[in-house]
Tab-separated table of C-alpha atoms in Angstrom:
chain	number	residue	atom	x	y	z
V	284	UNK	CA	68.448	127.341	92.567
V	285	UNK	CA	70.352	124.856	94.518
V	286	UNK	CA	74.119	124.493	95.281
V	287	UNK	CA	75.149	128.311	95.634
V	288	UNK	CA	76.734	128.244	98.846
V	289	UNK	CA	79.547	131.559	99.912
V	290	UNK	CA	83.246	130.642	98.335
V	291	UNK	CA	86.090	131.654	100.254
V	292	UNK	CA	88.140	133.899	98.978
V	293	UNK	CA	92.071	133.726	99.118
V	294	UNK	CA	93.435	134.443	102.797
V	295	UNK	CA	96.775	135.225	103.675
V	296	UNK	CA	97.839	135.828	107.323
V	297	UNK	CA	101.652	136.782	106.573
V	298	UNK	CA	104.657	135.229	105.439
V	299	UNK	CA	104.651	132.607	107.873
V	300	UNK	CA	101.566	131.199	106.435
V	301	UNK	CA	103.315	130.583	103.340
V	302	UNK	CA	101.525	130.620	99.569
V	303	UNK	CA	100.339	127.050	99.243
V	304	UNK	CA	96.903	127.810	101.015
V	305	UNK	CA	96.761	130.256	97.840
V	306	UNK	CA	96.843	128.107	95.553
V	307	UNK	CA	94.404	125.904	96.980
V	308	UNK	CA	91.968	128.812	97.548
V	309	UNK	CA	92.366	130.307	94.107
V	310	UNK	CA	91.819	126.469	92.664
V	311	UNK	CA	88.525	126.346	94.576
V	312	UNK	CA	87.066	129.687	93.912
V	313	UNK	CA	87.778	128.927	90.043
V	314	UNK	CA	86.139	125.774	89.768
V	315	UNK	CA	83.898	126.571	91.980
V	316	UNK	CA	79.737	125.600	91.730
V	317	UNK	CA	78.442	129.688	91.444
V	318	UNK	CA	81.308	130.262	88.661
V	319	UNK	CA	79.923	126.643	86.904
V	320	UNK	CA	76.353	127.797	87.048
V	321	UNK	CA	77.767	131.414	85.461
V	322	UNK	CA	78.787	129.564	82.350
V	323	UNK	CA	76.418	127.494	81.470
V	324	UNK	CA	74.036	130.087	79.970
V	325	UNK	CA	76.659	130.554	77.211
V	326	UNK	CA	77.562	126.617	76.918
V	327	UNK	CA	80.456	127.039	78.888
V	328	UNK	CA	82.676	124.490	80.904
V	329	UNK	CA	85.850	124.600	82.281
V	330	UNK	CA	88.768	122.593	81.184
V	331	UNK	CA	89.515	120.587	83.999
V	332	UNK	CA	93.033	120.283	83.361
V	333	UNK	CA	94.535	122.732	85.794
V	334	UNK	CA	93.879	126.137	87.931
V	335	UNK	CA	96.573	127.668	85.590
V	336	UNK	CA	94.178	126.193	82.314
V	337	UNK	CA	91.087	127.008	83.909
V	338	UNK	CA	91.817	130.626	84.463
V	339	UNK	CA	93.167	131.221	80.984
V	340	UNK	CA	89.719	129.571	79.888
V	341	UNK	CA	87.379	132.051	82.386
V	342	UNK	CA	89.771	134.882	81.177
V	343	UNK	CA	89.400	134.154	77.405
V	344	UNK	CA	85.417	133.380	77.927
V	345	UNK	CA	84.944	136.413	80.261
V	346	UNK	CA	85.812	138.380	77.491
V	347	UNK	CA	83.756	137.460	75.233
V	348	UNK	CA	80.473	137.802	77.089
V	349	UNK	CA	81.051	139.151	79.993
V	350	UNK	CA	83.480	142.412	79.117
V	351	UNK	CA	80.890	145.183	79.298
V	352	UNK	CA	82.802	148.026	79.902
V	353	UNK	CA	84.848	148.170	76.142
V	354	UNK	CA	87.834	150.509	77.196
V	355	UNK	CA	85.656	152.439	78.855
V	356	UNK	CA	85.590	154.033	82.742
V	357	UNK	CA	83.201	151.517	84.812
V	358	UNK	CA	81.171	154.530	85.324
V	359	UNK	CA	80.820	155.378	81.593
V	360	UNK	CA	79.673	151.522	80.658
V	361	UNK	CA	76.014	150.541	79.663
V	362	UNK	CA	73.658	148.876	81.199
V	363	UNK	CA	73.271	145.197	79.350
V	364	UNK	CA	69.759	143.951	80.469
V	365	UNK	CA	69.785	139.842	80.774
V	366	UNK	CA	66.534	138.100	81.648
V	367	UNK	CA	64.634	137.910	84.609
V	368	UNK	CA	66.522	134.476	85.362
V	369	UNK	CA	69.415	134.633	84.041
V	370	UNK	CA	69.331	138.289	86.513
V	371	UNK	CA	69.147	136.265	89.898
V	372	UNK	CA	71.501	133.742	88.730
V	373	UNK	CA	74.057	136.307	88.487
V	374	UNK	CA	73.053	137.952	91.702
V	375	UNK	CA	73.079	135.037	93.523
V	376	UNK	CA	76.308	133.867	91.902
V	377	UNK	CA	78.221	136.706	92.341
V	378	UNK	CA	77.580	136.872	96.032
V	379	UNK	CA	78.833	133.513	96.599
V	380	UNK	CA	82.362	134.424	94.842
V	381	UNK	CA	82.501	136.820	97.423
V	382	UNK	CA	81.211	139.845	95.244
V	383	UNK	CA	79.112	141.240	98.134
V	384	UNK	CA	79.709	143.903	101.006
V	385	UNK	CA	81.990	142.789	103.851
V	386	UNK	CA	81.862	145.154	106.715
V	387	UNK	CA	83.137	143.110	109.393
V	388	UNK	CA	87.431	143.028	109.668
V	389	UNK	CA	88.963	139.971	110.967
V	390	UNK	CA	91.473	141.564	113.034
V	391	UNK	CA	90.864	143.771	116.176
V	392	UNK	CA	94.186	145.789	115.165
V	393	UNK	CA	96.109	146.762	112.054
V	394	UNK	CA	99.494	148.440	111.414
V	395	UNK	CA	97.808	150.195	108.238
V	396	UNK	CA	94.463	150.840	106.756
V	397	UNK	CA	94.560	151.636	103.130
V	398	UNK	CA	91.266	153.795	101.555
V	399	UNK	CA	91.140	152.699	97.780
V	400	UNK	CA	90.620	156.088	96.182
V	401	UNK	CA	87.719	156.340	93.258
V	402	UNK	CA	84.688	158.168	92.044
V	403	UNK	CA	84.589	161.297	94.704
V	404	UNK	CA	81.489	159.784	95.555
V	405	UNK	CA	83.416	156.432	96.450
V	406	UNK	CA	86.292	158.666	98.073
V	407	UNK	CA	83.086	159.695	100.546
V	408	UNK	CA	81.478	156.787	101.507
V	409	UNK	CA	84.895	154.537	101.520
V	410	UNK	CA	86.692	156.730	103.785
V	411	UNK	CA	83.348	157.689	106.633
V	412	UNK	CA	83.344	153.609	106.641
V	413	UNK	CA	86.710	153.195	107.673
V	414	UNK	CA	86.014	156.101	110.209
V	415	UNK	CA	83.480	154.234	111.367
V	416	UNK	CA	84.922	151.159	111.857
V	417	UNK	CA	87.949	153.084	114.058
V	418	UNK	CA	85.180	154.529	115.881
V	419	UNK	CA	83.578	150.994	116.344
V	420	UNK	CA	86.758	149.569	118.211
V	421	UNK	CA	88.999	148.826	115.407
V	422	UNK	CA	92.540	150.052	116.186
V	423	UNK	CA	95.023	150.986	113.643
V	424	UNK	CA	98.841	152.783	113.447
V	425	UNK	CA	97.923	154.362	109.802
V	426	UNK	CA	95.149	155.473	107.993
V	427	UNK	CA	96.035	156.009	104.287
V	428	UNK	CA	93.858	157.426	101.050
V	429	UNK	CA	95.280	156.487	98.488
V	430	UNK	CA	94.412	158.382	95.006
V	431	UNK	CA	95.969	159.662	91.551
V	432	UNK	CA	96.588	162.539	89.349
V	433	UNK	CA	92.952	161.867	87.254
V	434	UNK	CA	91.228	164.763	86.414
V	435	UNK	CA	87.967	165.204	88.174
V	436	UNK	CA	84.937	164.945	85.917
V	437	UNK	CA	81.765	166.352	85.512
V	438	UNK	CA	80.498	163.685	88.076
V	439	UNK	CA	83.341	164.028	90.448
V	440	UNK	CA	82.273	167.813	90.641
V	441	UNK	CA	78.732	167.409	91.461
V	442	UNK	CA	78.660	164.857	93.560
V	443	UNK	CA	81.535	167.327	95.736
V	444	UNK	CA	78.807	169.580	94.992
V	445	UNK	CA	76.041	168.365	96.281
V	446	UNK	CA	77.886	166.863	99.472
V	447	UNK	CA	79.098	170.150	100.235
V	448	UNK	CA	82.881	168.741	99.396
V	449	UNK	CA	85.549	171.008	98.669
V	450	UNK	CA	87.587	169.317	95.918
V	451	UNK	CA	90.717	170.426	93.620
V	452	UNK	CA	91.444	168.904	90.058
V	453	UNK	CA	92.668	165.843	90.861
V	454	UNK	CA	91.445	162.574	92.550
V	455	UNK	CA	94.398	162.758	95.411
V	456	UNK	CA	92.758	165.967	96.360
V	457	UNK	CA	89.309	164.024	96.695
V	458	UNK	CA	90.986	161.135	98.823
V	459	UNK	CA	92.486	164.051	100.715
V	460	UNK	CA	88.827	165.996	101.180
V	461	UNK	CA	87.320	163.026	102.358
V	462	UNK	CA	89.584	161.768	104.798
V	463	UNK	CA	89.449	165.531	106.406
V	464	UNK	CA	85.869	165.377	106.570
V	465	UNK	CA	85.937	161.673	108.044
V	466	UNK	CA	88.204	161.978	110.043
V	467	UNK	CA	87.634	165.584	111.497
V	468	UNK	CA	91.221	166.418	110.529
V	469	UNK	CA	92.088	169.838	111.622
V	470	UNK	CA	95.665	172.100	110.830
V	471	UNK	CA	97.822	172.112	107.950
V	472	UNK	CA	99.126	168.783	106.721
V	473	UNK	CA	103.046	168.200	106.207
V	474	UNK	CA	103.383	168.260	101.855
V	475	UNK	CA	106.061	166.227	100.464
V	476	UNK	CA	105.309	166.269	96.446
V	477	UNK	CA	107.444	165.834	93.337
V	478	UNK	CA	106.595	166.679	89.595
V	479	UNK	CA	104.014	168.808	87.881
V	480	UNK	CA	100.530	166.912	87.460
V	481	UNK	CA	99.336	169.361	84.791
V	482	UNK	CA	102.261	168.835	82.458
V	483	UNK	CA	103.687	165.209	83.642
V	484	UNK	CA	101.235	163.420	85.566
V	485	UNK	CA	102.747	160.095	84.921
V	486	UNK	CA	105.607	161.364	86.871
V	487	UNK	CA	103.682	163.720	89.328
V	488	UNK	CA	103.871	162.212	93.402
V	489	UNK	CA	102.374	163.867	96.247
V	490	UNK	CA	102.084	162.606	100.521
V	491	UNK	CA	100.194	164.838	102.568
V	492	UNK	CA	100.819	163.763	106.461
V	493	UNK	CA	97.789	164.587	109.238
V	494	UNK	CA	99.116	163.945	112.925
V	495	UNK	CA	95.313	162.812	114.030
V	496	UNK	CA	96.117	161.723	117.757
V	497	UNK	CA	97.598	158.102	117.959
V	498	UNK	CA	96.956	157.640	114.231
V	499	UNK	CA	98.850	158.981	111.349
V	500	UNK	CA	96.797	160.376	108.466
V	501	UNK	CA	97.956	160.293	104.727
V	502	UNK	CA	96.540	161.180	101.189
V	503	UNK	CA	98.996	159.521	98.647
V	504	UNK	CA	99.283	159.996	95.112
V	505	UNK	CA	102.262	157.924	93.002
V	506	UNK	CA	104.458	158.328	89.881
V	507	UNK	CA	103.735	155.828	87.341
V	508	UNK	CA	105.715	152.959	86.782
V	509	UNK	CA	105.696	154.009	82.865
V	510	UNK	CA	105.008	157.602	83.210
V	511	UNK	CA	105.831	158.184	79.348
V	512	UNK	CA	102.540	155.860	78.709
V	513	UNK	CA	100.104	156.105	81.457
V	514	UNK	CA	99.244	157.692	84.830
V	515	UNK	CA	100.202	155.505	88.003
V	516	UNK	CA	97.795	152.559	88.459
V	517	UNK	CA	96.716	151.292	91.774
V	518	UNK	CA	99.641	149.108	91.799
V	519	UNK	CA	101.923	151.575	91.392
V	520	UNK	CA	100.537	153.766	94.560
V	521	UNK	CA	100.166	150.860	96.611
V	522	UNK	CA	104.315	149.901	95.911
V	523	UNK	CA	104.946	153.812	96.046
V	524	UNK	CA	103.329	153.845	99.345
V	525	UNK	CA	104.669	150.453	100.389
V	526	UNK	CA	108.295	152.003	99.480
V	527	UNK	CA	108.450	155.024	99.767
V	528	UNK	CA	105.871	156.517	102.722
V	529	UNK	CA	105.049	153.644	104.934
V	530	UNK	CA	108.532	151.140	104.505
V	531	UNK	CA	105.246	148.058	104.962
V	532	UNK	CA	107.184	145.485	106.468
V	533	UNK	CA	106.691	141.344	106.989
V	534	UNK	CA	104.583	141.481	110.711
V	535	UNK	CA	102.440	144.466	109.067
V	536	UNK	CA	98.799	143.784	108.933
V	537	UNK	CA	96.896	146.306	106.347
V	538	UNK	CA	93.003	146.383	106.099
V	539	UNK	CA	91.841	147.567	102.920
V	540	UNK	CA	88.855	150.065	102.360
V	541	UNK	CA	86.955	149.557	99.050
V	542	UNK	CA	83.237	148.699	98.003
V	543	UNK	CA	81.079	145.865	96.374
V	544	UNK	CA	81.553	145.105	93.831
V	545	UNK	CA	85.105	145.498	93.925
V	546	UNK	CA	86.103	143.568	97.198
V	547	UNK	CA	87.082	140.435	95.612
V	548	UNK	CA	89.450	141.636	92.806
V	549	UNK	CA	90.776	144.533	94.608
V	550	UNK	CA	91.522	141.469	97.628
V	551	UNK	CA	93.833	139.275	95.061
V	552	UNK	CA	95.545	142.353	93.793
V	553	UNK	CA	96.309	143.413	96.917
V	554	UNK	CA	97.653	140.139	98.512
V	555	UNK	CA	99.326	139.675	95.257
V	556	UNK	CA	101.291	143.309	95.210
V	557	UNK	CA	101.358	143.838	99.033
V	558	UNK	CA	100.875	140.615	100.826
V	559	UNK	CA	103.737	138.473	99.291
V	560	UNK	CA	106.011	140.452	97.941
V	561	UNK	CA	106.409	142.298	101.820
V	562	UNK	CA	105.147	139.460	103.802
V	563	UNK	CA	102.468	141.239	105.280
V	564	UNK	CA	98.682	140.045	106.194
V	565	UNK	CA	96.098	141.727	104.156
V	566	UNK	CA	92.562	141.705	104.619
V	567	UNK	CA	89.558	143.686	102.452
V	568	UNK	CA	86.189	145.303	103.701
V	569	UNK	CA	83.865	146.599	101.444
V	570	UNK	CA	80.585	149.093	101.976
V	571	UNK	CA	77.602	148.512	100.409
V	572	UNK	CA	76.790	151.400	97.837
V	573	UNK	CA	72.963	150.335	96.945
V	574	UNK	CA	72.307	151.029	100.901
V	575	UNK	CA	73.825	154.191	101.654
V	576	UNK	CA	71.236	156.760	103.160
V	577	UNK	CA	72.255	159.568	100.539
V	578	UNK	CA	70.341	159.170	97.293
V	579	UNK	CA	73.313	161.175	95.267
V	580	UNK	CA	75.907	158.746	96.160
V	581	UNK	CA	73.393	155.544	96.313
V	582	UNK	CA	74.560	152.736	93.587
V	583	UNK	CA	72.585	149.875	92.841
V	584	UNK	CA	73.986	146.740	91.493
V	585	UNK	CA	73.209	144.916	88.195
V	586	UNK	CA	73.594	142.013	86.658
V	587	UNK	CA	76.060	142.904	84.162
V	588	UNK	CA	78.360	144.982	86.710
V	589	UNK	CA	78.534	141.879	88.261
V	590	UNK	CA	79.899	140.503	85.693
V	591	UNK	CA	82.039	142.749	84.628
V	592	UNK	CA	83.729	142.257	87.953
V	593	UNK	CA	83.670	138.346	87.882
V	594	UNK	CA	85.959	139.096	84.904
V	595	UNK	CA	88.328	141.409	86.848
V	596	UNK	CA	88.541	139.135	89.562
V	597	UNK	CA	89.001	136.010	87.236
V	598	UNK	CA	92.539	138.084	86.019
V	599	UNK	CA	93.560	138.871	89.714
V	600	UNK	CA	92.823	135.447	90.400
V	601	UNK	CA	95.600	135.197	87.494
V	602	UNK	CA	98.026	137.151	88.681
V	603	UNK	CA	97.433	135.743	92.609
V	604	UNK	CA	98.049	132.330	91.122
V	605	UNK	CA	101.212	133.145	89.552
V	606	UNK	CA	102.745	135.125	92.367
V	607	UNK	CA	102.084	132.445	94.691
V	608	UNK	CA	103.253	130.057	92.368
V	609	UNK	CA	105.946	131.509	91.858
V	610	UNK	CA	106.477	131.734	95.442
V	611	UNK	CA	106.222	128.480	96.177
V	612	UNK	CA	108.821	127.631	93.336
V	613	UNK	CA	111.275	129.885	95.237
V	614	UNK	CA	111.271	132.174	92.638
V	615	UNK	CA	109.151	135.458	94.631
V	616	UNK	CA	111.513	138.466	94.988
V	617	UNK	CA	110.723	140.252	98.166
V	618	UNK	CA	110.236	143.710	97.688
V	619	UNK	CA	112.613	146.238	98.252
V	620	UNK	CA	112.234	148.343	101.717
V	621	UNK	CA	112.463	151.766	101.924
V	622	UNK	CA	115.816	151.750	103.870
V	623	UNK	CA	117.400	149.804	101.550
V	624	UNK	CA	116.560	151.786	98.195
């Protein structure tokens, strides 16, 4: 199995760099050789006509036989066995799209570090890694977990459980744990909260502050952007903290804190919601969850999770390609600062 060579995924150093190099990054990744090799088990081929045709076609395919997960939480979908070969294809494949761990940040420095908030297992082993890499020599302003108003589940409370965690109701409060633990954060934080999670949580926000030396500390939870329908999404905490806690600026740098398999369409989303609309550089590291030394929070990847996240980063790739297009047409709205609200 020839011809399966890394992909770059989209970069984007600021607003000087401009969005064209987006485009062109998003058109490679899409018609790339690993994402060719992914369809052909099922017949398919892309369209050839455009990025904007070729994503609609991955999008439209992905979701026929590669959408696992059926409405449900990742960590609630099935296993979906695929044969031996078809298993290192997607292995191999999903690597090269840039699928994998990255541990290794491009920048020495950062204005903020953003923790993607999760599983409280994830909210463990997301926020010691970005501890770690502070205590390796990277250099930051802000360190940020950012969470929501989910009710903790069954698995939330024994993994807390069994790590010794103390954890609260809600997912924020996880993001919160964790960073206290990874951080060695000690004293009350500063509360600034709005809403009532238990009866409103679409409309619920909460910032808890840590002064942790030279860096500032924060666990951030947001209102939803349609809090009659839905809790906030990640979009909506990462444009409530943009906003409203951190006023992210063009000049800003912001490393972001997730794991594999996520680091590729968590990347688009957030150069697409953080990147261009402030002008800001934004990079993504990811920890490896099959190799963590606890066997409770250990995760080992399959072929079909892999493909479930081929499909969500084929629609960021969608929504990447459409903000910078959009850019580049002159018609990007730069978001709002703080001051100015």
């Amino acid at each position: 199995m020839h011809g399966l060579g890394p992909v770059r995924l989209p970069h984007y150093d600021g607003r000087a760099a401009g969005p064209h190099s987006l485009l062109a990054d998003v058109a490679a990744w899409t018609g790339s050789e690993p994402m060719r090799r992914l369809l052909e088990p099922h017949g398919g081929a892309l369209p050839g006509t455009s990025t904007a045709d070729d994503l609609a076609y991955l999008e439209a395919f992905s979701a026929v036989h590669w959408d696992f997960r059926a409405g449900r939480e990742r960590h609630e979908t099935d296993l979906a066995p695929l044969d031996p070969e078809q298993e290192r294809l997607v292995g191999r494949a999903a690597l090269a799209l840039g699928l994998g761990a990255d541990a290794k940040p491009r920048r020495r420095h950062y204005t903020h570090v953003l923790v993607l908030g999760g599983l409280v297992g994830s909210c463990l082993f997301r926020t010691r890694f970005a501890a770690q890499l502070l205590a390796e020599g990277i250099t930051a302003d802000n360190v940020t977990g950012v969470g929501g108003f989910r009710p903790l589940g069954a698995a939330d409370f024994e993994a807390a459980a069994v790590s010794g965690l103390p954890c609260e109701g809600f997912e924020v409060d996880a993001i919160e744990s964790t960073l206290k633990r990874a951080f060695d954060l000690r004293g009350e934080p500063r509360i600034d909260q709005g809403g009532d999670p238990h009866t409103a949580p679409g409309r619920a926000w909460k910032v808890a502050t840590y002064e942790a030396g030279p860096v500032v500390v924060r666990a951030v939870a947001a209102p939803s952007s349609q809090p009659d329908r839905r809790r906030a999404d990640t979009v909506d905490t990462c444009r409530f903290w943009a906003d409203e806690v951190v006023d992210l600026a063009p000049g800003d740098s912001v490393l972001v804190v997730t794991s594999s398999p996520y680091t590729a369409f968590q990347h688009c989303d957030a150069i697409a919601h953080m990147g261009l609309p402030y002008g800001c550089a934004v990079d993504t590291v990811g920890v490896d969850p099959s190799i963590l030394p606890e066997p409770h929070l250990r995760k080992a990847h399959t072929a079909s999770g892999y493909l479930q996240e081929v499909r969500s980063t084929i629609r960021s790739m969608q929504r990447l390609y459409d903000a910078a297009y959009a850019a580049v047409q002159g018609r990007g709205v730069k978001a709002p600062s703080a001051a100015a609200r």
